[in-house]
């Protein structure tokens, strides 16, 4: 009962054999059409290449490095870049390249997990609220409005500070200590990162649920969760894909900001934000402590946003590039 994406006909080509046969029109699937539109966007393609390169570094960079991120070279303190330490060393003798690769790995992991979880929550809450309506929708909208007005950055900073330890810890603080720092950050960023997308999903679901194939599925007695998952969400998947992509950049930027101010990832682990926070104090005298992490953060945010914009144009047939098949 779900809607099948329309196929597009490619320009006619002469028939085989060269004997003046009837022109043949080849059908092109929606997936291939979206890929063609995306590849036409050079900025998005460059962004995708950069993301792949940074992902490769995050996965294999620690294996390439001769040093572990928490290993100390006692003969090289604040050493500028050389053959032994391509990005130099810190004041404690740690290899900056190994630290940067570890930070990239951690920041990417946090960004991807937050994007997946927050987009999933937005899809579920928004679609179920619009489909069922009534008290369920009112409660969902009340929760969304409440979370939108609270100072999320301040709350995340306070809750993540519970991992600092101390003698006078509450039961909540001790419970939070059981979570690794980065998992706690994923949970908190997800908790405050799904509301706007849920509102958009709700608006689209209000329109999609009135279509004939959804009404027919209702009359056939198909359970509501099945209708939502199989017939409604696939028809708003373009929005979810774009939202998830842009959420990666938002989550990385949020983690970087929190860690920069000392509320995110803490030693002995590290992230790009933590490296920026420690390196910013000595950026003018020892630039190798700050520049590598800063360059990677800028490239990562710009490339993810470029891919998100490219996907939006490719998936939207009314956009400037989307209208050109």
Tab-separated table of C-alpha atoms in Angstrom, residues 8 28-39 314-315 324-325:
chain	number	residue	atom	x	y	z
A	8	UNK	CA	12.217	9.167	-14.486
A	28	UNK	CA	16.226	5.800	-13.967
A	29	UNK	CA	15.438	5.009	-10.357
A	30	UNK	CA	15.006	7.689	-7.691
A	31	UNK	CA	18.193	6.549	-5.952
A	32	UNK	CA	20.219	6.989	-9.116
A	33	UNK	CA	18.560	10.335	-9.780
A	34	UNK	CA	19.431	11.604	-6.292
A	35	UNK	CA	23.018	10.413	-6.719
A	36	UNK	CA	23.281	12.210	-10.060
A	37	UNK	CA	21.991	15.450	-8.538
A	38	UNK	CA	24.347	15.122	-5.583
A	39	UNK	CA	27.399	14.512	-7.779
A	314	UNK	CA	19.443	16.393	-4.353
A	315	UNK	CA	16.410	15.102	-2.460
A	324	UNK	CA	17.819	19.452	-13.149
A	325	UNK	CA	17.710	15.685	-13.479
